[in-house]
mmCIF file of C-alpha atoms in Angstrom:
data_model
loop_
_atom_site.group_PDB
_atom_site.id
_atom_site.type_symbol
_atom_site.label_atom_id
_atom_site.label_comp_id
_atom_site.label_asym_id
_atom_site.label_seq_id
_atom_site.Cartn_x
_atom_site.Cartn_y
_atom_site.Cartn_z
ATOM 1 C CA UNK A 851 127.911 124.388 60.952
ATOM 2 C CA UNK A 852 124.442 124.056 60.460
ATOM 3 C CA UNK A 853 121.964 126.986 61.740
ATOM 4 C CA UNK A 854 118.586 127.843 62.150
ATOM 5 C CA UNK A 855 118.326 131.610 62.627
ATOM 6 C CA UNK A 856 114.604 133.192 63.417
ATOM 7 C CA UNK A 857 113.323 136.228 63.067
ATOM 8 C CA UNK A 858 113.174 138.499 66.223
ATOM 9 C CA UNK A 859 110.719 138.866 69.069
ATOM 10 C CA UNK A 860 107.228 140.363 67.894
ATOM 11 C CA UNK A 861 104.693 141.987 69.998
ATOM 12 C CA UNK A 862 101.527 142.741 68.053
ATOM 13 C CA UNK A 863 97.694 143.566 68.686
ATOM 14 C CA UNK A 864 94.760 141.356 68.209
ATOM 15 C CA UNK A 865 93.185 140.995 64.465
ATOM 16 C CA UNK A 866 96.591 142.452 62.918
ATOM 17 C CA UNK A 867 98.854 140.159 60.667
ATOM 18 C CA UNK A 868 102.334 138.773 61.194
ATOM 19 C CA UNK A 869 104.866 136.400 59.094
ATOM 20 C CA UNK A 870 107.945 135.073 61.472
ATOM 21 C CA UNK A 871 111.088 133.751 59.025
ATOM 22 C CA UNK A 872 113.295 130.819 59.741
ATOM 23 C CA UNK A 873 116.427 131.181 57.872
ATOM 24 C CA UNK A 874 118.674 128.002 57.445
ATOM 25 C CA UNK A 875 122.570 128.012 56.813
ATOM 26 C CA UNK A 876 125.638 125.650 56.772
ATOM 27 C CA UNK A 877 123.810 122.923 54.849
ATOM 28 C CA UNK A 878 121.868 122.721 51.687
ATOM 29 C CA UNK A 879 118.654 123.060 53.318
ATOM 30 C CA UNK A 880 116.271 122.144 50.304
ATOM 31 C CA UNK A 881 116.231 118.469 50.697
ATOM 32 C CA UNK A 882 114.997 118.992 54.104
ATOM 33 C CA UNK A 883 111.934 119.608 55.776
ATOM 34 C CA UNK A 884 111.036 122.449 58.010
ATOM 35 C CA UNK A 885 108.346 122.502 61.002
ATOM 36 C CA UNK A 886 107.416 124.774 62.982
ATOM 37 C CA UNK A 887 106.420 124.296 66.579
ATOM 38 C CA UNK A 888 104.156 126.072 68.962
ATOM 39 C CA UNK A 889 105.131 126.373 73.055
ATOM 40 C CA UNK A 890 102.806 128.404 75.044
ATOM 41 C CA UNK A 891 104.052 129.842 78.587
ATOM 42 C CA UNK A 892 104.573 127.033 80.918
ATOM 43 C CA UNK A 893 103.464 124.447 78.423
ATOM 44 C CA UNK A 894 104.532 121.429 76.259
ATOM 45 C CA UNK A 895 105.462 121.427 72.538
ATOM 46 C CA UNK A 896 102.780 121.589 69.867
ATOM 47 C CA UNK A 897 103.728 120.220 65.898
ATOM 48 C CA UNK A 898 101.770 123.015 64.276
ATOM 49 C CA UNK A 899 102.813 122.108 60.658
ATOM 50 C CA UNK A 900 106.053 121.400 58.344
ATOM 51 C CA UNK A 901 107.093 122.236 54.731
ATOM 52 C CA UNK A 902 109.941 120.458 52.293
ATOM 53 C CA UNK A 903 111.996 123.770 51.012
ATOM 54 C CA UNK A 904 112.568 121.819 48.054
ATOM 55 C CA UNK A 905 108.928 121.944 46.294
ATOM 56 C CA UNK A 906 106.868 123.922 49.056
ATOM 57 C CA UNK A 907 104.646 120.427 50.251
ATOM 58 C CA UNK A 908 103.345 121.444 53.223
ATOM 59 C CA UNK A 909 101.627 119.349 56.183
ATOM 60 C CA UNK A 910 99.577 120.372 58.851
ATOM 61 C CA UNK A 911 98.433 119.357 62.209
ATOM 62 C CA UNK A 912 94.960 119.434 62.241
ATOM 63 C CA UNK A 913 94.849 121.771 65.135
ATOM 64 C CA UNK A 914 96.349 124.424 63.050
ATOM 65 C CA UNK A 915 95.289 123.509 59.693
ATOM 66 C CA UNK A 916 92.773 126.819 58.969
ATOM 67 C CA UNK A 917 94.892 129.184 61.787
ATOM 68 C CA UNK A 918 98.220 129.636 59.817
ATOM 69 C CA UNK A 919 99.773 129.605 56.627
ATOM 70 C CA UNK A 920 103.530 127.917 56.437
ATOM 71 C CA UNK A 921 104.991 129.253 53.292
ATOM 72 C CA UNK A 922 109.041 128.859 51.893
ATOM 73 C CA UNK A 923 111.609 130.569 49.515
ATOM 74 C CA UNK A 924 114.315 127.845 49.039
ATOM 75 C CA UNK A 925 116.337 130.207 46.882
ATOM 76 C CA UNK A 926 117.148 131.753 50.596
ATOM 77 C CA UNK A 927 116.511 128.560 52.449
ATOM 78 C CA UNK A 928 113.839 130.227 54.515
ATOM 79 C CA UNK A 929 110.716 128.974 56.391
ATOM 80 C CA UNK A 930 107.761 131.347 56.986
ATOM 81 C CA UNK A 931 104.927 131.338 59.500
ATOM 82 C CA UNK A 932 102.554 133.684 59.197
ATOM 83 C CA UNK A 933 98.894 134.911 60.573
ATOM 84 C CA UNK A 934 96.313 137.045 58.748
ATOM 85 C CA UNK A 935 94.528 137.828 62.199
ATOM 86 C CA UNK A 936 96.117 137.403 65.770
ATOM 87 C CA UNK A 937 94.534 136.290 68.481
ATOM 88 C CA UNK A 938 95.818 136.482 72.247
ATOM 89 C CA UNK A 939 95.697 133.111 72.498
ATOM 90 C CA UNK A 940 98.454 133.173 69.743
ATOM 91 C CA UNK A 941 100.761 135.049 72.276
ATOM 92 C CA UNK A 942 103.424 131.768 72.591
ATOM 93 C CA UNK A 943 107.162 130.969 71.836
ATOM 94 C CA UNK A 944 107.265 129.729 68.343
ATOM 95 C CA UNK A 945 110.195 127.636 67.156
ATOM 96 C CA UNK A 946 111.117 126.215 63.609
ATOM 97 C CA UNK A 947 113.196 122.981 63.445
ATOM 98 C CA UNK A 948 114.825 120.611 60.683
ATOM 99 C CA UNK A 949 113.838 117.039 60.183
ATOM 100 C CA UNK A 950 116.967 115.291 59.907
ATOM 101 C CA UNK A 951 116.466 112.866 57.360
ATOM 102 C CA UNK A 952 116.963 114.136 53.684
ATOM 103 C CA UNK A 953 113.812 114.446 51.838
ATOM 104 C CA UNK A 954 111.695 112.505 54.546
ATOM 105 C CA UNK A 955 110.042 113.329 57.706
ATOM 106 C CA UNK A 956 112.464 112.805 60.303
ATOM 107 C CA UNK A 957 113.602 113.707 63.785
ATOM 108 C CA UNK A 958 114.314 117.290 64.906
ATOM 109 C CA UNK A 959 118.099 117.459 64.644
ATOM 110 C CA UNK A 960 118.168 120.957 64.895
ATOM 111 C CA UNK A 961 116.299 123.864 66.140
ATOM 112 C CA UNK A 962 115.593 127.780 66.006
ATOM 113 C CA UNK A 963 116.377 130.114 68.980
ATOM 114 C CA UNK A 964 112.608 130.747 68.826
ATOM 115 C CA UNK A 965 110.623 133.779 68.349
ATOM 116 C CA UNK A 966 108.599 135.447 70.988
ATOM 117 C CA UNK A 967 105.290 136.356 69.551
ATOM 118 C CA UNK A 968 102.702 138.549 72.263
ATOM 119 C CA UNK A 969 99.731 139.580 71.054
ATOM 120 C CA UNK A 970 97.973 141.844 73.485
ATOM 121 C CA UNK A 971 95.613 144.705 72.853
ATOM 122 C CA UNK B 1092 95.824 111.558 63.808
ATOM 123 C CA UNK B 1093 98.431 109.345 66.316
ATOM 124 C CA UNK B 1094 98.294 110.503 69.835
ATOM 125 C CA UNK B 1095 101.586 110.181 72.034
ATOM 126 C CA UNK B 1096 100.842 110.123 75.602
ATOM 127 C CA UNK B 1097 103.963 110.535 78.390
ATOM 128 C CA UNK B 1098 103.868 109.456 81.749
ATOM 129 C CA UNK B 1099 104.428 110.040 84.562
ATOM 130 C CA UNK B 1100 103.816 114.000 84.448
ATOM 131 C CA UNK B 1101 106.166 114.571 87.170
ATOM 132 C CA UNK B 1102 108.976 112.576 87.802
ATOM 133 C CA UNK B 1103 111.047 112.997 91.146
ATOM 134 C CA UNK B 1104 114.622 111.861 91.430
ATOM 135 C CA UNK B 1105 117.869 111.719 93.680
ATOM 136 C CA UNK B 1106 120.868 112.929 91.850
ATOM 137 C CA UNK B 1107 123.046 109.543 90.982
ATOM 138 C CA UNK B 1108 119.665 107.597 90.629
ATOM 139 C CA UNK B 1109 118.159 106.116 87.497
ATOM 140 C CA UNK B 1110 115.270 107.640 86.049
ATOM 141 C CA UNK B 1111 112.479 105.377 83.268
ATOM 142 C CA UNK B 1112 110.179 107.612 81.046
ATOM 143 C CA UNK B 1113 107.291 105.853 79.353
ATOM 144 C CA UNK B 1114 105.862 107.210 76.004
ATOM 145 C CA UNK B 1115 102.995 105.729 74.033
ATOM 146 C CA UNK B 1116 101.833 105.927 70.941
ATOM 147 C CA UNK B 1117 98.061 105.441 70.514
ATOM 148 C CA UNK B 1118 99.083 103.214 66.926
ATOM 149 C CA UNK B 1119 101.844 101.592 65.557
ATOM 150 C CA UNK B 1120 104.504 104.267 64.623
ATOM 151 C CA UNK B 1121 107.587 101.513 63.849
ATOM 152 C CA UNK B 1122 110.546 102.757 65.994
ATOM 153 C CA UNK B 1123 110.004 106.194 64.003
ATOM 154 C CA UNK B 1124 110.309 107.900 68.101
ATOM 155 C CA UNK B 1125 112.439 110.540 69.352
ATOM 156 C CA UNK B 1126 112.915 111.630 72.234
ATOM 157 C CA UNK B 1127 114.371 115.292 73.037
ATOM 158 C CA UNK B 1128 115.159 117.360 76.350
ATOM 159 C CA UNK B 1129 114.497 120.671 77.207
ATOM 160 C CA UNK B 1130 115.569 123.070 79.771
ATOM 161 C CA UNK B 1131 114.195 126.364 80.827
ATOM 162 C CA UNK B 1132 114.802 129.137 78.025
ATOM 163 C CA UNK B 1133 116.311 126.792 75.895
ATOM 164 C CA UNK B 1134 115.282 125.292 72.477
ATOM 165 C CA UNK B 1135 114.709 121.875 72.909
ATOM 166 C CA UNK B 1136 117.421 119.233 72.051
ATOM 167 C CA UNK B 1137 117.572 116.044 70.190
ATOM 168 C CA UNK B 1138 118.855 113.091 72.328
ATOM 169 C CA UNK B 1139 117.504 109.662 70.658
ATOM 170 C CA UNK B 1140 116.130 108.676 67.271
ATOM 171 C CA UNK B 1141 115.182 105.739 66.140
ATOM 172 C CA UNK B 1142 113.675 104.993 69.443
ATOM 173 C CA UNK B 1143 117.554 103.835 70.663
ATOM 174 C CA UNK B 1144 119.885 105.583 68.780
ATOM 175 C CA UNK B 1145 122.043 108.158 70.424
ATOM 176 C CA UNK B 1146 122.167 111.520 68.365
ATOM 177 C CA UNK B 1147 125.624 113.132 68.191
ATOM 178 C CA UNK B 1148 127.238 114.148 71.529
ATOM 179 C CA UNK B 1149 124.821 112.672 73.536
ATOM 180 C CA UNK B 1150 126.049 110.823 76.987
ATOM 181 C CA UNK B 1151 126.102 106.764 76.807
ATOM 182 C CA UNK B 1152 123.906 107.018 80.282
ATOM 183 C CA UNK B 1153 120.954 108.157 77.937
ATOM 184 C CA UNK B 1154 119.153 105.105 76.404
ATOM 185 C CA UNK B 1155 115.748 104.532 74.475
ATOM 186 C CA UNK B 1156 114.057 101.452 73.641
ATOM 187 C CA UNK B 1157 110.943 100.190 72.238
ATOM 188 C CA UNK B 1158 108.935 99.903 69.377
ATOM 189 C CA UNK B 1159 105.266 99.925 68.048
ATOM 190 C CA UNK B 1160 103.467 101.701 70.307
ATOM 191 C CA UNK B 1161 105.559 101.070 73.990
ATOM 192 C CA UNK B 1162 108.785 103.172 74.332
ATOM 193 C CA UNK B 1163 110.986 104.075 77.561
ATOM 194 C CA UNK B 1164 113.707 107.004 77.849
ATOM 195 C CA UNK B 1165 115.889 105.658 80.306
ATOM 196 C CA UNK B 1166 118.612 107.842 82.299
ATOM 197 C CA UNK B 1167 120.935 105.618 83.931
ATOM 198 C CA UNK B 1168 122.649 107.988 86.570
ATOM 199 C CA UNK B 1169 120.845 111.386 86.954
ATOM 200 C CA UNK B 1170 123.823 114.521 86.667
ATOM 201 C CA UNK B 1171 122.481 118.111 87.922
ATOM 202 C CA UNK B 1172 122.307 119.092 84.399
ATOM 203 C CA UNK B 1173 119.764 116.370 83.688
ATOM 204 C CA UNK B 1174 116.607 117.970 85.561
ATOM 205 C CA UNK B 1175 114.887 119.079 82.602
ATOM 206 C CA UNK B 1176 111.645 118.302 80.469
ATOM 207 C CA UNK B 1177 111.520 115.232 78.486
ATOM 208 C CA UNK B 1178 109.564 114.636 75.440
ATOM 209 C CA UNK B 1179 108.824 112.003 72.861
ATOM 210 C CA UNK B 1180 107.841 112.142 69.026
ATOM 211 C CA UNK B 1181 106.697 110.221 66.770
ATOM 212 C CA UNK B 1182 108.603 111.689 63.639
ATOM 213 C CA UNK B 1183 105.618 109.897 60.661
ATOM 214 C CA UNK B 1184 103.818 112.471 61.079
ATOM 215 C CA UNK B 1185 105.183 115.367 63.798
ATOM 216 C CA UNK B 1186 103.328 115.080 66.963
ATOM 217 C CA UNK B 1187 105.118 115.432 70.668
ATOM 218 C CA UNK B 1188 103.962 113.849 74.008
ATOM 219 C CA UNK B 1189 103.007 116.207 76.403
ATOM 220 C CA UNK B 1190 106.225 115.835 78.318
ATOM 221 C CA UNK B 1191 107.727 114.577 81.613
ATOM 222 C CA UNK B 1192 109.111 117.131 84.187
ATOM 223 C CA UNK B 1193 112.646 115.686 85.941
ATOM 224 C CA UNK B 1194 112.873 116.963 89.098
ATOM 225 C CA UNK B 1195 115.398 116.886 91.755
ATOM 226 C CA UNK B 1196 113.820 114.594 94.984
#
Protein backbone atom coordinates (compact mmCIF):
# COMPACT_ATOMS: atom_id res chain seq x y z
CA UNK A 1 0.00 0.00 0.00
CA UNK A 2 1.33 3.15 -0.84
CA UNK A 3 1.92 5.89 2.08
CA UNK A 4 2.83 9.23 2.66
CA UNK A 5 3.78 9.62 6.33
CA UNK A 6 4.70 13.40 7.68
CA UNK A 7 6.43 14.51 10.28
CA UNK A 8 4.43 15.62 13.43
CA UNK A 9 2.73 18.83 14.45
CA UNK A 10 5.31 21.79 15.11
CA UNK A 11 4.73 24.84 17.06
CA UNK A 12 7.65 27.25 16.80
CA UNK A 13 8.48 31.09 17.38
CA UNK A 14 9.00 33.74 14.84
CA UNK A 15 12.68 34.08 13.11
CA UNK A 16 13.57 30.36 14.33
CA UNK A 17 14.13 27.51 11.68
CA UNK A 18 12.17 24.37 10.91
CA UNK A 19 12.50 21.32 8.26
CA UNK A 20 9.02 19.13 8.12
CA UNK A 21 9.84 15.38 6.40
CA UNK A 22 7.55 13.51 4.11
CA UNK A 23 8.43 9.96 4.17
CA UNK A 24 7.06 7.69 1.28
CA UNK A 25 6.50 3.79 1.49
CA UNK A 26 4.83 0.87 -0.42
CA UNK A 27 6.14 2.01 -3.80
CA UNK A 28 9.46 2.88 -5.23
CA UNK A 29 9.05 6.44 -4.72
CA UNK A 30 12.12 7.78 -6.81
CA UNK A 31 10.52 7.95 -10.14
CA UNK A 32 8.02 10.17 -8.66
CA UNK A 33 7.63 13.60 -7.85
CA UNK A 34 6.87 15.14 -4.55
CA UNK A 35 5.00 18.62 -3.80
CA UNK A 36 4.29 20.12 -1.12
CA UNK A 37 1.20 22.18 -0.49
CA UNK A 38 0.34 25.06 1.72
CA UNK A 39 -3.49 25.40 3.44
CA UNK A 40 -3.89 28.23 5.76
CA UNK A 41 -6.92 28.14 8.40
CA UNK A 42 -10.12 28.37 6.58
CA UNK A 43 -8.46 28.65 3.22
CA UNK A 44 -7.88 26.97 -0.21
CA UNK A 45 -4.83 24.94 -1.34
CA UNK A 46 -1.60 26.66 -2.34
CA UNK A 47 1.19 24.53 -4.83
CA UNK A 48 4.17 25.89 -2.94
CA UNK A 49 6.79 23.78 -4.86
CA UNK A 50 7.67 19.98 -5.95
CA UNK A 51 10.88 17.88 -6.24
CA UNK A 52 11.61 14.42 -8.41
CA UNK A 53 13.30 12.06 -5.50
CA UNK A 54 15.10 10.61 -8.24
CA UNK A 55 17.77 13.52 -9.08
CA UNK A 56 16.59 16.33 -6.53
CA UNK A 57 14.97 18.82 -9.66
CA UNK A 58 13.04 20.98 -7.87
CA UNK A 59 10.18 23.53 -9.04
CA UNK A 60 8.74 26.30 -7.42
CA UNK A 61 5.73 28.43 -7.40
CA UNK A 62 6.74 31.74 -7.68
CA UNK A 63 4.99 32.74 -4.55
CA UNK A 64 7.33 30.66 -2.58
CA UNK A 65 10.32 30.63 -4.65
CA UNK A 66 12.84 32.80 -2.04
CA UNK A 67 10.52 31.65 1.32
CA UNK A 68 11.46 27.87 1.45
CA UNK A 69 13.85 25.41 0.54
CA UNK A 70 12.34 21.78 -0.72
CA UNK A 71 15.18 19.42 -0.34
CA UNK A 72 15.12 15.13 -0.74
CA UNK A 73 17.08 11.95 0.35
CA UNK A 74 15.78 9.24 -2.08
CA UNK A 75 17.93 6.64 -0.35
CA UNK A 76 14.91 7.02 2.40
CA UNK A 77 12.34 8.20 -0.06
CA UNK A 78 11.85 11.38 1.90
CA UNK A 79 10.65 14.93 1.01
CA UNK A 80 11.80 17.92 3.13
CA UNK A 81 10.38 21.39 3.65
CA UNK A 82 12.14 23.55 5.50
CA UNK A 83 12.40 27.46 6.72
CA UNK A 84 15.52 29.34 7.86
CA UNK A 85 13.22 32.11 9.54
CA UNK A 86 9.43 31.70 10.47
CA UNK A 87 7.09 34.05 10.15
CA UNK A 88 3.42 33.99 11.70
CA UNK A 89 2.07 34.19 8.60
CA UNK A 90 3.75 30.72 8.04
CA UNK A 91 1.46 29.30 10.88
CA UNK A 92 -0.73 26.87 8.18
CA UNK A 93 -1.41 23.09 7.57
CA UNK A 94 1.25 21.91 5.27
CA UNK A 95 0.74 18.76 3.23
CA UNK A 96 3.15 16.79 0.83
CA UNK A 97 1.57 14.77 -2.05
CA UNK A 98 2.75 12.37 -5.00
CA UNK A 99 2.26 13.16 -8.63
CA UNK A 100 0.99 10.10 -10.03
CA UNK A 101 2.58 9.79 -13.19
CA UNK A 102 6.15 8.18 -13.15
CA UNK A 103 8.82 10.61 -13.80
CA UNK A 104 6.36 13.46 -14.95
CA UNK A 105 4.30 16.01 -13.32
CA UNK A 106 1.10 14.51 -12.71
CA UNK A 107 -2.03 14.50 -10.60
CA UNK A 108 -2.01 14.17 -6.79
CA UNK A 109 -2.82 10.49 -6.32
CA UNK A 110 -1.86 10.49 -2.95
CA UNK A 111 -1.43 12.65 -0.01
CA UNK A 112 0.24 13.27 3.55
CA UNK A 113 -1.84 13.44 6.80
CA UNK A 114 -0.39 16.98 6.95
CA UNK A 115 1.66 18.71 9.43
CA UNK A 116 0.46 21.45 11.65
CA UNK A 117 3.02 24.15 11.69
CA UNK A 118 2.11 27.45 14.36
CA UNK A 119 4.41 29.89 14.62
CA UNK A 120 3.53 32.31 17.36
CA UNK A 121 5.76 34.36 19.60
CA UNK B 1 2.38 31.42 -14.47
CA UNK B 2 -1.38 29.72 -15.46
CA UNK B 3 -4.08 30.94 -13.23
CA UNK B 4 -7.11 28.49 -12.47
CA UNK B 5 -10.10 30.30 -11.43
CA UNK B 6 -13.36 28.19 -9.81
CA UNK B 7 -16.70 29.33 -9.73
CA UNK B 8 -19.17 29.66 -8.20
CA UNK B 9 -17.53 30.20 -4.58
CA UNK B 10 -20.45 28.81 -2.91
CA UNK B 11 -22.52 26.34 -4.28
CA UNK B 12 -25.96 25.40 -2.58
CA UNK B 13 -27.65 22.09 -3.18
CA UNK B 14 -30.65 19.70 -2.23
CA UNK B 15 -29.47 16.28 -1.38
CA UNK B 16 -30.50 13.95 -4.62
CA UNK B 17 -29.87 17.05 -6.92
CA UNK B 18 -27.14 17.52 -9.49
CA UNK B 19 -24.48 19.82 -8.83
CA UNK B 20 -21.97 21.61 -12.16
CA UNK B 21 -18.54 23.11 -11.03
CA UNK B 22 -16.80 25.34 -13.54
CA UNK B 23 -12.92 25.66 -13.51
CA UNK B 24 -10.84 27.78 -15.85
CA UNK B 25 -7.67 27.92 -16.80
CA UNK B 26 -6.36 31.38 -17.79
CA UNK B 27 -4.22 29.30 -20.95
CA UNK B 28 -4.36 26.26 -22.63
CA UNK B 29 -3.38 23.43 -20.14
CA UNK B 30 -4.53 20.27 -22.66
CA UNK B 31 -6.88 18.11 -20.48
CA UNK B 32 -3.76 18.01 -17.96
CA UNK B 33 -6.93 18.98 -14.99
CA UNK B 34 -7.75 17.34 -11.87
CA UNK B 35 -10.09 17.78 -9.86
CA UNK B 36 -9.97 16.63 -6.00
CA UNK B 37 -12.45 16.90 -2.89
CA UNK B 38 -11.88 17.79 0.43
CA UNK B 39 -13.66 17.56 3.63
CA UNK B 40 -13.07 19.19 6.93
CA UNK B 41 -9.79 17.74 8.68
CA UNK B 42 -9.14 15.65 5.94
CA UNK B 43 -6.30 15.57 3.30
CA UNK B 44 -7.70 16.26 0.17
CA UNK B 45 -8.63 13.42 -2.31
CA UNK B 46 -8.11 12.71 -5.89
CA UNK B 47 -11.40 12.15 -7.83
CA UNK B 48 -10.70 12.93 -11.74
CA UNK B 49 -7.61 13.19 -13.92
CA UNK B 50 -7.34 13.74 -17.15
CA UNK B 51 -10.10 16.20 -16.92
CA UNK B 52 -12.72 12.89 -17.21
CA UNK B 53 -11.12 10.09 -15.94
CA UNK B 54 -12.33 8.54 -12.75
CA UNK B 55 -9.37 7.78 -10.26
CA UNK B 56 -9.67 4.44 -8.44
CA UNK B 57 -12.77 3.93 -6.22
CA UNK B 58 -14.36 6.85 -7.21
CA UNK B 59 -18.44 6.76 -7.68
CA UNK B 60 -19.69 6.66 -11.55
CA UNK B 61 -22.06 9.82 -10.40
CA UNK B 62 -18.72 11.90 -10.41
CA UNK B 63 -17.87 13.15 -13.97
CA UNK B 64 -15.36 15.79 -15.49
CA UNK B 65 -15.18 17.14 -18.84
CA UNK B 66 -13.45 19.67 -20.81
CA UNK B 67 -10.41 20.70 -22.22
CA UNK B 68 -8.15 23.77 -23.02
CA UNK B 69 -9.03 26.18 -20.80
CA UNK B 70 -13.15 25.33 -19.97
CA UNK B 71 -13.67 22.37 -17.55
CA UNK B 72 -16.88 21.27 -15.41
CA UNK B 73 -16.93 18.77 -12.28
CA UNK B 74 -20.22 17.46 -12.51
CA UNK B 75 -22.04 15.48 -9.52
CA UNK B 76 -24.94 13.78 -10.83
CA UNK B 77 -26.98 12.96 -7.57
CA UNK B 78 -25.63 14.79 -4.44
CA UNK B 79 -25.16 11.86 -1.28
CA UNK B 80 -24.66 13.52 2.37
CA UNK B 81 -21.12 12.59 2.12
CA UNK B 82 -20.68 14.80 -0.94
CA UNK B 83 -20.89 18.38 0.85
CA UNK B 84 -17.36 19.09 0.74
CA UNK B 85 -14.78 21.52 -1.03
CA UNK B 86 -14.03 21.03 -4.57
CA UNK B 87 -10.95 21.95 -6.34
CA UNK B 88 -9.33 21.86 -9.73
CA UNK B 89 -5.57 21.61 -10.96
CA UNK B 90 -3.89 22.00 -13.62
CA UNK B 91 -1.14 19.22 -13.07
CA UNK B 92 1.77 21.14 -16.04
CA UNK B 93 2.81 22.97 -13.67
CA UNK B 94 0.98 22.51 -9.92
CA UNK B 95 -1.41 25.25 -9.35
CA UNK B 96 -5.12 24.70 -7.62
CA UNK B 97 -8.31 26.83 -8.13
CA UNK B 98 -9.36 28.48 -5.23
CA UNK B 99 -12.13 26.01 -4.62
CA UNK B 100 -15.94 25.60 -4.56
CA UNK B 101 -17.77 25.08 -1.18
CA UNK B 102 -20.86 22.26 -1.59
CA UNK B 103 -23.30 23.02 0.67
CA UNK B 104 -26.44 21.44 1.73
CA UNK B 105 -29.65 23.95 0.47
Amino acid sequence: EVQLVQSGAEVKKPGESLKISCKGSGHNFTSYWIGWVRQMAGKGLEWMGIIYLGDSDTRYSPSFQGQVTISADKSISTAYLQWSSLKASDTAMYYCARSGYSYGLGPADYWGQGTLVTVSS
Amino acid sequence: EIVMTQSPVTLSVSPGERATLSCRASQSVSSNLAWYQQKPGQAPRLLIYGASTRATGIPARFSGSGSGTEFTLTISSLQSEDFAVYYCQQYNNWPFGGGTKVEIK
